[in-house]
Coordinates of C-alpha atoms in Angstrom, one line a residue:
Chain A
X1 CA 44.6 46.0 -25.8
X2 CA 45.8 42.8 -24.9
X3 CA 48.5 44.4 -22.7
X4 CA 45.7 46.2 -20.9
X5 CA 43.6 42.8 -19.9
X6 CA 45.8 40.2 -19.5
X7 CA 47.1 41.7 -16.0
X8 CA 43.4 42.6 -14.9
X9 CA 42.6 38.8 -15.8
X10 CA 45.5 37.3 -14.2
X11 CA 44.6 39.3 -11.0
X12 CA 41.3 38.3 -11.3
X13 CA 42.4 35.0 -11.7
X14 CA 44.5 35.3 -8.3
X15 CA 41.5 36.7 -6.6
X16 CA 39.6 33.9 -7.1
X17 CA 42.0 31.2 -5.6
X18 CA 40.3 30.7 -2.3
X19 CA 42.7 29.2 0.0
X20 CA 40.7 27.1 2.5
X21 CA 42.4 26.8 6.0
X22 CA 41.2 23.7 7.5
X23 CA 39.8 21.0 7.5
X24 CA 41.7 18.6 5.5
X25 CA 41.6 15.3 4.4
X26 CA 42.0 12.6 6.7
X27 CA 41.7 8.8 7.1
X28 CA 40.2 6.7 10.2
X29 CA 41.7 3.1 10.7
X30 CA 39.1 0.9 12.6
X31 CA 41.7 -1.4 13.9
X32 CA 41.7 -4.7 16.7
X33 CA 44.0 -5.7 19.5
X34 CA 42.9 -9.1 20.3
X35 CA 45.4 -12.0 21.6
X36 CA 48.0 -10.1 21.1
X37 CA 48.0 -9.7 17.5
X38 CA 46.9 -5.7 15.8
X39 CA 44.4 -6.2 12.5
X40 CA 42.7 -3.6 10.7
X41 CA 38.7 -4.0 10.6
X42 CA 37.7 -1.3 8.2
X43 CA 39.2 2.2 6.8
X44 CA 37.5 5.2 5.5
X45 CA 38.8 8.4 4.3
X46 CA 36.7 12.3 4.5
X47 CA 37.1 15.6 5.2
X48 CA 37.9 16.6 8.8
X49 CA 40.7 16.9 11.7
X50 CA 43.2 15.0 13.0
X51 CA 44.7 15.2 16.6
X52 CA 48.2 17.5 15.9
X53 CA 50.0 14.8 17.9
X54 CA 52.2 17.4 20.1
X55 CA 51.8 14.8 23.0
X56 CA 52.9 11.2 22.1
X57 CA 53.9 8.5 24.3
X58 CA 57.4 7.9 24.9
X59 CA 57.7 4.6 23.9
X60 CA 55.0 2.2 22.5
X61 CA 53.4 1.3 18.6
X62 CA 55.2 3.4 15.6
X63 CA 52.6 4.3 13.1
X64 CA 54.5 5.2 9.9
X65 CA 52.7 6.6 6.4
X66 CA 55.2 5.7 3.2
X67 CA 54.9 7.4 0.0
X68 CA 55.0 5.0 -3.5
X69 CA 59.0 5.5 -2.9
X70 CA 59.2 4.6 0.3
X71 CA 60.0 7.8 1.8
X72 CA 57.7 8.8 5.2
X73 CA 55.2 11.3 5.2
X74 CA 53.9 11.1 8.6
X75 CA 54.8 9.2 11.7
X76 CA 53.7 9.4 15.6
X77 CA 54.0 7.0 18.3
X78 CA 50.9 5.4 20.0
X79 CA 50.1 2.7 23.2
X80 CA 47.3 0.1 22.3
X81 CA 44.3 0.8 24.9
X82 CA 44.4 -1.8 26.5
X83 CA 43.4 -0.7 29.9
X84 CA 40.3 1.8 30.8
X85 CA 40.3 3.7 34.1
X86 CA 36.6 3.6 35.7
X87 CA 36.3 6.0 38.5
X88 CA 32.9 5.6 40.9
X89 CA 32.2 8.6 42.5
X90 CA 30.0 8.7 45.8
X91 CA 27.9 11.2 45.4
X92 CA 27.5 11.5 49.4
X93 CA 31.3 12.0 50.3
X94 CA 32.6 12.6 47.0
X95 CA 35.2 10.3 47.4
X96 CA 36.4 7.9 44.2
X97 CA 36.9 4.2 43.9
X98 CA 37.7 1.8 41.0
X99 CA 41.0 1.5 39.4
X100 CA 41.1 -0.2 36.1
X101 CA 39.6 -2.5 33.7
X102 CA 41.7 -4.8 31.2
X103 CA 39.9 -5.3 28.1
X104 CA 40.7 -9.0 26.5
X105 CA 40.2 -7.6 23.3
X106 CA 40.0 -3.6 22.0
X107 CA 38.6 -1.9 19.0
X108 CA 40.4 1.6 18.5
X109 CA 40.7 4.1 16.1
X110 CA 43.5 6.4 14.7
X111 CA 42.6 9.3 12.7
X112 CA 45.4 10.7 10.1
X113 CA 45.8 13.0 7.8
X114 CA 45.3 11.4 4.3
X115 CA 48.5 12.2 1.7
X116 CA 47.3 11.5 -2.3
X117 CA 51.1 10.1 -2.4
X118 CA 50.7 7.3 0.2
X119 CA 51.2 3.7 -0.7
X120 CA 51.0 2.6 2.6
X121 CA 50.4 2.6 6.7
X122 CA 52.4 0.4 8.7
X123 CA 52.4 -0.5 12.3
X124 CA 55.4 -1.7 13.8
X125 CA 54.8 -2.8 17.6
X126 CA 57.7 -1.8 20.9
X127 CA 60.4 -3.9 19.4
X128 CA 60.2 -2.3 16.4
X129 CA 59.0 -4.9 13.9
X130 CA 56.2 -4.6 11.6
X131 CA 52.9 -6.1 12.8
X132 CA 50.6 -4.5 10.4
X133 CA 50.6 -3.1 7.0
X134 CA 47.6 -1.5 5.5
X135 CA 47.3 -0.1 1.5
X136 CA 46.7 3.4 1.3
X137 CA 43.5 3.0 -1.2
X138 CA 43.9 5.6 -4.0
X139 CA 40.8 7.9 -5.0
X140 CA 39.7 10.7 -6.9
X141 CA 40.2 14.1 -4.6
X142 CA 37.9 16.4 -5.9
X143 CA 38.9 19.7 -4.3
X144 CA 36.8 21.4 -1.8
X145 CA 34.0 23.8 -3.2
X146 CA 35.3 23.2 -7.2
X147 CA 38.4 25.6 -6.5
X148 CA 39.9 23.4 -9.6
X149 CA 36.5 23.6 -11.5
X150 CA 36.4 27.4 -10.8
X151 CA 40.0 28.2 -12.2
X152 CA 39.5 26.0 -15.3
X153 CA 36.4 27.7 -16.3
X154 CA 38.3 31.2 -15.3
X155 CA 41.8 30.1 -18.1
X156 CA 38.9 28.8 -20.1
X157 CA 37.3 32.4 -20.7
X158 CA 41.1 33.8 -20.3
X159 CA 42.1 31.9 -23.4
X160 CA 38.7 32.9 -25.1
X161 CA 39.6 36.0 -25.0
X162 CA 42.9 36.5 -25.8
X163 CA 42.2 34.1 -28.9
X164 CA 39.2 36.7 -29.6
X165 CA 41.5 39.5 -29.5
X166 CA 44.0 38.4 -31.6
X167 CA 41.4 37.4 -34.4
X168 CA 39.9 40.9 -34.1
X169 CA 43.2 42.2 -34.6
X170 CA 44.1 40.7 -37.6
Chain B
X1 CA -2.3 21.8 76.9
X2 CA -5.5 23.8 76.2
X3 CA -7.4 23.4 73.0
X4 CA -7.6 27.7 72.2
X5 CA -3.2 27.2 72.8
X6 CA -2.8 24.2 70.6
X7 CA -4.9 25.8 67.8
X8 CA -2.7 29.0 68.4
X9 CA 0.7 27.1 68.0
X10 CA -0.3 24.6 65.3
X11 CA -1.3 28.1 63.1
X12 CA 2.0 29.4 63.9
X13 CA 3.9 26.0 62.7
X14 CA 1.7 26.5 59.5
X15 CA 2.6 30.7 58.9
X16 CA 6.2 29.7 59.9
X17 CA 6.7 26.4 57.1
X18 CA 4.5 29.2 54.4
X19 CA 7.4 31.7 54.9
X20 CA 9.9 28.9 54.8
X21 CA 8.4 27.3 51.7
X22 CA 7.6 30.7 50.1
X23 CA 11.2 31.7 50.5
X24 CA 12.7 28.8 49.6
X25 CA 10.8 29.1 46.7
X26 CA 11.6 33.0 45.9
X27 CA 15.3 33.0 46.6
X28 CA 15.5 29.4 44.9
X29 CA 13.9 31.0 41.7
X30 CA 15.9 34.0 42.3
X31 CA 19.4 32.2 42.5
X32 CA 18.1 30.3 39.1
X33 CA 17.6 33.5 37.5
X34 CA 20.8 34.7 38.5
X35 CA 22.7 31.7 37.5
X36 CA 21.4 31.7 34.3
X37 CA 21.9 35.3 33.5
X38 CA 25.7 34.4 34.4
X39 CA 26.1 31.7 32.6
X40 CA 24.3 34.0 29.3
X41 CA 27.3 36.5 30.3
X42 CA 29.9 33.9 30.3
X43 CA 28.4 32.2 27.0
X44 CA 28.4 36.2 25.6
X45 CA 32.3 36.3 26.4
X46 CA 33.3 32.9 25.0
X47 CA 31.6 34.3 22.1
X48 CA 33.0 37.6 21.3
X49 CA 36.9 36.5 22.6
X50 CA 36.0 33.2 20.1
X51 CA 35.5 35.7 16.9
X52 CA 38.2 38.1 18.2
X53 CA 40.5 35.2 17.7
X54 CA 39.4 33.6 14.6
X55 CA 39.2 37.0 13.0
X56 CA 42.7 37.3 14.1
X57 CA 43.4 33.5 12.6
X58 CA 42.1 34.6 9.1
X59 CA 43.9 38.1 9.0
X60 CA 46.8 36.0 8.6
X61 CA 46.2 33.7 6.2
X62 CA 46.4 34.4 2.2
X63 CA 44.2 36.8 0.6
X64 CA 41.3 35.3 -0.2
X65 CA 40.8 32.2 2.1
X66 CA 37.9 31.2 3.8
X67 CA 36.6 29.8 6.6
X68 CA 33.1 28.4 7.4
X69 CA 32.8 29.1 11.3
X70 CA 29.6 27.9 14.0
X71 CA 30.1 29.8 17.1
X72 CA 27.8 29.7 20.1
X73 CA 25.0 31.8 21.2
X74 CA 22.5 32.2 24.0
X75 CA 19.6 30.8 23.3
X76 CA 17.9 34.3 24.2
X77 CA 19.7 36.1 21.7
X78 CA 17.7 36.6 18.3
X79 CA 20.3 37.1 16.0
X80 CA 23.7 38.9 16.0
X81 CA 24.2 42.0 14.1
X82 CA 27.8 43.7 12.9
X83 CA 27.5 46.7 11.6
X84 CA 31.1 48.5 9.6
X85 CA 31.3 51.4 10.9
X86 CA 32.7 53.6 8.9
X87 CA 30.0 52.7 5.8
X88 CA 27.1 54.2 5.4
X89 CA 24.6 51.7 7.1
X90 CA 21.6 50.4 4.9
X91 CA 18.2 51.7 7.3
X92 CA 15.9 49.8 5.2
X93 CA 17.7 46.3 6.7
X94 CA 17.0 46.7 10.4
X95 CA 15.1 50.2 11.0
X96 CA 15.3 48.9 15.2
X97 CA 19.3 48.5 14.3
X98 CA 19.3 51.7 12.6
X99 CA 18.0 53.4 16.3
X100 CA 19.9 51.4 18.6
X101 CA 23.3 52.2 16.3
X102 CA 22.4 55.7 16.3
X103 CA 22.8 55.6 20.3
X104 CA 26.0 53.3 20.0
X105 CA 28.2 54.7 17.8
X106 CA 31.1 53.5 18.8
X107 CA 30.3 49.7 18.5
X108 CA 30.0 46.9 15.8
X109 CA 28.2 44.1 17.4
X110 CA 24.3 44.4 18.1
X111 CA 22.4 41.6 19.5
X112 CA 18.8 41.2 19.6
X113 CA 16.5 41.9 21.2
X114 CA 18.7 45.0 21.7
X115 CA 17.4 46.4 24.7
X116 CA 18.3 43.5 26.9
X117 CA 21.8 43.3 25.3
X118 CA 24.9 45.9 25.6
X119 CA 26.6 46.3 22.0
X120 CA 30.3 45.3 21.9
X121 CA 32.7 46.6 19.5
X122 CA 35.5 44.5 17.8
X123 CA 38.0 45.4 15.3
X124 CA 39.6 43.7 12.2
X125 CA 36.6 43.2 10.1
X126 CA 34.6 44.7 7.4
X127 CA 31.1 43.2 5.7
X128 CA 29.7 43.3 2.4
X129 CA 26.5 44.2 3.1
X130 CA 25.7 46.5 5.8
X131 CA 24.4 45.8 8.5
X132 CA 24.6 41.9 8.1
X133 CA 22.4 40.7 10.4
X134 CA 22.1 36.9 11.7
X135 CA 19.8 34.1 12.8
X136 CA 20.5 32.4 16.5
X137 CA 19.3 29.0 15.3
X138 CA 19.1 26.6 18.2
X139 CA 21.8 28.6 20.2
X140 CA 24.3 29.0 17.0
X141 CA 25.5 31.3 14.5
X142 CA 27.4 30.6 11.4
X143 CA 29.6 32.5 9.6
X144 CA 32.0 32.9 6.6
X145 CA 35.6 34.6 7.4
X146 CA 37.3 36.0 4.4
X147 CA 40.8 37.2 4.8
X148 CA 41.4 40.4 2.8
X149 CA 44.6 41.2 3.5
X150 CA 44.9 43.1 6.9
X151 CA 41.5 42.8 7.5
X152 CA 38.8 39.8 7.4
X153 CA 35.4 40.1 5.5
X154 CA 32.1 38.7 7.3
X155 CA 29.2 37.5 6.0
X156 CA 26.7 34.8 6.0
X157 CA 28.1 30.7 6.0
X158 CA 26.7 29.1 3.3
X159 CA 26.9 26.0 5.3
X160 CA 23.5 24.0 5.5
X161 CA 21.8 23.1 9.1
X162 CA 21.9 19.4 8.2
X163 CA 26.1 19.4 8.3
X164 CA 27.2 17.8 11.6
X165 CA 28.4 21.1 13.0
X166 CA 31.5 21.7 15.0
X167 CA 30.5 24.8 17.2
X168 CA 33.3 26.9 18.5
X169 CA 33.1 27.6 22.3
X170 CA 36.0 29.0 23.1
X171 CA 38.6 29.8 20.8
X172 CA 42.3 31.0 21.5
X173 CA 44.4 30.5 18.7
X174 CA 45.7 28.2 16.0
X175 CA 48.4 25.6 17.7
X176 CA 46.5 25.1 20.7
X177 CA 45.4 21.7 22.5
X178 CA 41.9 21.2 20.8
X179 CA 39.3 19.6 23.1
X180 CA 35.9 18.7 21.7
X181 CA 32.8 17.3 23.7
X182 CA 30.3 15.2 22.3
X183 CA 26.9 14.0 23.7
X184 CA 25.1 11.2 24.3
X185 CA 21.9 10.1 25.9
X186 CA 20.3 14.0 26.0
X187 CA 17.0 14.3 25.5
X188 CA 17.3 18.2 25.3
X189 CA 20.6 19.4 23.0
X190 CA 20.2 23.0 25.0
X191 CA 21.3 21.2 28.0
X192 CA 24.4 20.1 26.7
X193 CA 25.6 23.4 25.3
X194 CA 24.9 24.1 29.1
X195 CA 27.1 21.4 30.4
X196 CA 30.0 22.4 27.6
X197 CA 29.6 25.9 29.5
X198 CA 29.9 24.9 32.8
X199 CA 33.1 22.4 32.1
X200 CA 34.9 25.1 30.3
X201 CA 34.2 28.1 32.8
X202 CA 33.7 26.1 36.1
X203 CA 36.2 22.8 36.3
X204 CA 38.8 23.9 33.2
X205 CA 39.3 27.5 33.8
X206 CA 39.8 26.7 38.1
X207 CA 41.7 24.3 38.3
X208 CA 45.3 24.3 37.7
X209 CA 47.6 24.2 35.7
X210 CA 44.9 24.5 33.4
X211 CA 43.2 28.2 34.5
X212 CA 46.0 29.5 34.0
X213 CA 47.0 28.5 30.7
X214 CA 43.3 28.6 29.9
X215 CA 44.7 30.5 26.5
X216 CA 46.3 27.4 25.5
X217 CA 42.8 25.7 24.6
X218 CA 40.1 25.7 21.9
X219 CA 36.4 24.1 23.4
X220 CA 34.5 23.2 20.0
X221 CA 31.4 21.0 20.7
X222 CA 29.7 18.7 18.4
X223 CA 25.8 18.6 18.8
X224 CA 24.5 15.5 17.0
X225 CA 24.0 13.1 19.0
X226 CA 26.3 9.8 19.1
X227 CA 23.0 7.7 19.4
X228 CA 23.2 3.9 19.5
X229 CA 27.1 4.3 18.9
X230 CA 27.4 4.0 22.8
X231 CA 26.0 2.5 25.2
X232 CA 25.7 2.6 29.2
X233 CA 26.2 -0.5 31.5
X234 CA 28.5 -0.4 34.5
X235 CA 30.5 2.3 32.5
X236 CA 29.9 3.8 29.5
X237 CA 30.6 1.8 26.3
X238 CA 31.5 3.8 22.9
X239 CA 32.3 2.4 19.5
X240 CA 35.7 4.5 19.2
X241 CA 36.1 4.6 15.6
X242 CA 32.5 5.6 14.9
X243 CA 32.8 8.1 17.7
X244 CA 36.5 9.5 16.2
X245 CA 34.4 10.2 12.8
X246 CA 32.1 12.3 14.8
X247 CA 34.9 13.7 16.5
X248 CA 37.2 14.2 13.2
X249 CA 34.3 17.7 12.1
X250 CA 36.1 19.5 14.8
X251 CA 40.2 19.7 15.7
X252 CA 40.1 17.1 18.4
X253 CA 42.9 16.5 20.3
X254 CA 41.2 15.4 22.9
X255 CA 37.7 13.8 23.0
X256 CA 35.1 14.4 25.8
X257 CA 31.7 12.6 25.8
X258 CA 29.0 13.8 28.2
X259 CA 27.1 11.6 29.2
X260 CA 23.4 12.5 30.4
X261 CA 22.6 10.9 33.6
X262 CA 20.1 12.5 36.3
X263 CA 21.1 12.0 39.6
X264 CA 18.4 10.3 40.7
X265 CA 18.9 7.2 37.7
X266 CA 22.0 7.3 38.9
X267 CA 22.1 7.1 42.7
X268 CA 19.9 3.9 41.5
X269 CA 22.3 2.8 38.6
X270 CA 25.6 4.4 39.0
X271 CA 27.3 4.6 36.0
X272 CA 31.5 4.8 35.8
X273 CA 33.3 8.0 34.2
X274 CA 36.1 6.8 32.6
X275 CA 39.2 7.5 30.6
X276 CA 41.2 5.4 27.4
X277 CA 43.6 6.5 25.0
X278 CA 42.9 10.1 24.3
X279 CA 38.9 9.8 24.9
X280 CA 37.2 10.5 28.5
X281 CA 33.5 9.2 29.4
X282 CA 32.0 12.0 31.7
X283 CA 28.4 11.0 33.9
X284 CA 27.2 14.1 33.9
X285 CA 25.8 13.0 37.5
X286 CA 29.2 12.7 38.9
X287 CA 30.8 16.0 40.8
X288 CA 32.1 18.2 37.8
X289 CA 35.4 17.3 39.3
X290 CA 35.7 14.2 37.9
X291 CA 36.5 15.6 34.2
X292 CA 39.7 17.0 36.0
X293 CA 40.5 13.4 37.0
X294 CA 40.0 12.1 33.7
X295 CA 41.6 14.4 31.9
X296 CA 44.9 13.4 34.4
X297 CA 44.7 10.1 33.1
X298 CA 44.5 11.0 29.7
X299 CA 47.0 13.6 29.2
X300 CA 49.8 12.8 31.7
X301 CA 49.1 9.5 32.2
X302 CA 48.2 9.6 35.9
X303 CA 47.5 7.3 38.1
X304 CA 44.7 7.2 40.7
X305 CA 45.7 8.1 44.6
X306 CA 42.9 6.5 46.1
X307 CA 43.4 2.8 47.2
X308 CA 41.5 0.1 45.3
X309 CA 43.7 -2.9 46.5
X310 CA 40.9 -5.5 45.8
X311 CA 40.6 -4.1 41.9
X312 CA 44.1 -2.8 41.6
X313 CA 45.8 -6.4 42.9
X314 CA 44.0 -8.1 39.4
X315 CA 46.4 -6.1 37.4
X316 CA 50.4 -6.2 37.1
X317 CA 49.9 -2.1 38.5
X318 CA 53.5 -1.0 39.3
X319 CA 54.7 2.1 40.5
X320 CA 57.4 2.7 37.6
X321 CA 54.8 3.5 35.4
X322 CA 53.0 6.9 37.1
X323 CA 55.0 9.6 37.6
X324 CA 52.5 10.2 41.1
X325 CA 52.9 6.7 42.8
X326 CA 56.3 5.7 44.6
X327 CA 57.6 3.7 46.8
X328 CA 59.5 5.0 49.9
X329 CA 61.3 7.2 50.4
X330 CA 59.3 8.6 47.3
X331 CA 62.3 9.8 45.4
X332 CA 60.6 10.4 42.4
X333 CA 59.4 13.9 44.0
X334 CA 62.5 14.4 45.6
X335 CA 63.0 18.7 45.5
X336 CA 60.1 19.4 44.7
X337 CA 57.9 22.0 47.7
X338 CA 54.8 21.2 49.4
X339 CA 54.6 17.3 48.9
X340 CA 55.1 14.9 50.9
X341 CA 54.9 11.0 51.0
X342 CA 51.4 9.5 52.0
X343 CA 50.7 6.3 52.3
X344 CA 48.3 4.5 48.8
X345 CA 48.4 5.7 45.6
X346 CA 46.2 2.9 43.4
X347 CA 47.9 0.2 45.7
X348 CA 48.2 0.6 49.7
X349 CA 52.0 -0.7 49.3
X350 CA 53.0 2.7 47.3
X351 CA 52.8 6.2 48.3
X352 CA 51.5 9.5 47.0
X353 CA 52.5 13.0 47.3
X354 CA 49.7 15.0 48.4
X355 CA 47.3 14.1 51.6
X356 CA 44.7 14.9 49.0
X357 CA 44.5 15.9 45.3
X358 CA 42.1 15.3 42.3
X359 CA 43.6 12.3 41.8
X360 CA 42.8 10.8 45.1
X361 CA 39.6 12.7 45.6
X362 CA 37.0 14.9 44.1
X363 CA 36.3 17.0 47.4
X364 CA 39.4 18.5 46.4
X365 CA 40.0 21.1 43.1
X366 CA 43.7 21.2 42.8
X367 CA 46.5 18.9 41.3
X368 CA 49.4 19.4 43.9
X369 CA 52.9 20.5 43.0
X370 CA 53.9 16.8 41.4
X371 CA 51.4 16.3 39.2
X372 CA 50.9 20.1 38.2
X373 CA 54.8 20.0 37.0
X374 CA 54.1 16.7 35.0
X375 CA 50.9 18.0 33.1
X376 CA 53.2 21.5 32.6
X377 CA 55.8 19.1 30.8
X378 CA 53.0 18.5 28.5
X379 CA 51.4 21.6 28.2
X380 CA 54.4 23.0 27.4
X381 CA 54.9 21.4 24.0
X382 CA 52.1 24.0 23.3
X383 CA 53.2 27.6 22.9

């Protein structure tokens, strides 16, 4: 009997493992460029996108995540916005005029995917030397839609029965 | 002139500005119409080759996963129907369905009201109930794709309408470069799906590089509004990390926010479309155009090619740092055909390679050779 349910349960089992595609988890740093110096304003962490990152700037900020052992999980070059280009268009001739606009101090934002093993985000500037180091805060990741909730309750009944089973046996 | 001849030709004058107005008025309406129904029909085909894709996304992933999916719909369109074919369909759902299938038996796709709509047929997916009919709500559909081995299930997202949605526009395939717009300062949300439209079929898909590598894109749009998160003065000003949030419920490579300006505000106030980092301002008053200037900066680092000495000379601007902008004897394009070596690029000291390109002007809708080859070099790092 036993023989006969276990592999409909554990297919069962497998059937119910939904696999959701994307989105993932990601964190947004709320960060400032002001006089030189990079500081982080705030940080929060949801469910979402992050760019893929396939186009980075040749040279320009390192943005590097570390694991509790130091090892990198994720890293991508960035510039610092520091200029805007305004273009004026005149609607008449259709012509543009403008150029650019240097901002004395700018508040930008990097979105990134969030890894439950990361102790930390650092910055390090063109030289390569560390200008900012930010704590990965830890949190509870409740998996999307109770996919963990869904497969305890489904070993819960599993074990139910197979304990039923064998007590009916006997 | 005599009274009885002045009387005749002021008549005349009148009959002759009637016809004028009256077909001004009826080819006017008439070209509305027509624009509209085209822009339905190119909305319709965003639509279908969006699911044909994503149904081809999900075939591919393990059995079982799911995805939650807004795509966009004309407004006119009732609801969307798929109907699996080979099943025996339930007539007590949709008895109108039931008719208009029995005429089209070859296809899948209804879309009410039917009789305004051709059906379409697409392959790859089955349903669990049949037919599975859905809702347009405010010019969106939402759906859940189950992969099921070699085939994907459809049925009903269980996604509620007070999620911040990321619609799908146009999608092409996993991998791609993944542009989202955003909105600000519409009073009517319609309009904006509008204006999504019309960037993605009239400015993206005709200019190159871009048209022809169109497949290399996903459009998603985001319709709640960015509210007091911006706000306009000589150029638009955004809060970037509360607009990346917003941004971050659809892939977002790149960020495009439209904002609504009528023409009239803004031949009064003009307003700057601008570009930073991987974010690009649009006044939706400007010539479309101007996205494909932004988007220059933004992706391949551009510079501009029209002359602004008096703003340009503020800033340490150098050539060295735009691949479009040289000095004599422009070497930088050196080989490459069709360019040659105009005088201002940003500065009137340096030198350009095209009399005139979208980086210079919006009159014109093309690249030129130099700056086409530097966007491919970025473009390409997408297969």
């Amino acid at each position: 009997m036993i023989k006969r349910i276990l592999p409909i349960l554990i297919i069962s089992l497998l059937l119910l493992w939904e696999v959701y595609a994307m989105p993932t988890r990601i964190q947004i740093l709320d960060l400032q460029y002001k006089e030189s110096k990079l500081s982080l304003i705030s940080q929060t962490a949801k469910i979402g996108y992050y760019p893929d990152r396939k186009i980075q700037p040749k040279d320009g900020y390192t943005c590097i995540i570390l694991s509790e052992n130091d090892k990198i999980l994720y890293s991508f070059k960035f510039k610092i916005p520091e200029y805007t280009f305004v273009d004026v268009t005149d609607p008449a001739k259709d012509e543009l005029s403008g150029g650019i606009v240097k901002l004395d101090s700018t508040e930008f934002a990097l979105t990134l995917p969030y890894f439950k093993e990361a102790k930390s985000i650092i910055l390090y500037n063109e030289k390569n030397n560390e200008v900012l180091s930010i704590e990965v805060p830890k949190e509870q990741y409740a998996a999307k839609n109770g996919i963990v909730w869904s497969l305890v309750i489904v070993l819960i009944v599993l074990l139910a029965i197979i304990f039923f089973l064998i007590i009916r046996k006997k | 002139m005599k009274k009885s001849q002045m009387f005749v030709s002021k008549t005349f004058i009148y009959i002759l500005i009637t016809i004028i107005t009256a077909g001004i008025l009826i080819f006017g309406y008439k070209g509305i119409q027509e624009a509209r129904k085209n822009s339905e029909e190119v909305q319709m085909s965003l639509f279908l080759n969006s699911l044909k894709k994503s149904i081809e996304k999900q075939r591919v992933y393990p059995f079982g996963s799911t995805d939650q999916l807004t795509f966009s719909l004309p407004n006119k369109i009732r609801s969307v129907c798929f109907v699996d074919n080979p099943k025996n369909l339930n007539e007590l759902t949709n008895s109108e369905l039931s008719s208009q299938f029995g005429n089209y038996e070859d296809f899948n796709i209804f879309f009410m009201p039917f009789v305004e709509h051709i059906p379409q047929k697409l392959a790859g997916f089955k349903l669990e109930e049949n037919p599975l009919c859905i809702s347009n709500m405010d010019g969106k559909v939402k759906l859940q794709l189950k992969s099921l081995g070699n085939i994907v299930e459809i049925s009903a997202s269980n996604k509620t309408n007070t999620e911040a949605d990321c619609v799908s526009v146009a999608y092409n395939g996993e991998d791609n470069i993944d542009i989202v717009f955003l909105n600000y300062g519409y009073s009517n949300i319609n309009n904006f799906a509008g204006d999504v439209n019309d960037y993605i079929v009239n400015v993206f898909s005709t200019v190159e590089p871009f048209a022809s590598q169109i497949d290399k894109f996903n459009f998603y749009r985001i319709d709640k509004p960015l509210g007091d998160v911006c706000s306009v003065k000589d150029f638009v000003l955004c809060n970037e990390y509360a607009v990346k949030i917003l941004a971050s419920d659809c892939p977002n490579d790149y960020i495009f926010v439209l904002v609504d300006r009528s023409k009239i505000t803004d031949f009064v106030k003009p307003v700057r479309s601008s570009a930073i980092s991987n974010m690009a301002k649009i006044n939706t008053a400007d010539n479309k155009f101007v996205l494909m200037h932004e988007y220059g900066h933004i992706i391949a680092e551009l510079a501009d090619e029209y002359v602004d000495d008096k703003y340009y000379a503020q800033f340490k601007f150098s050539q060295e740092d735009y691949p479009n902008c040289d000095s004599i004897p422009c070497s930088k394009w050196s080989g490459i055909e069709d360019v040659g070596c105009y005088k201002g690029c940003s500065l009137s000291q340096y030198f350009r390679p095209t009399q005139t390109s979208i980086m210079k002007s919006l009159k014109s809708s093309f690249f030129g050779p130099v700056n086409e080859k530097e966007i491919n070099k970025y473009l390409g790092a997408y297969k």
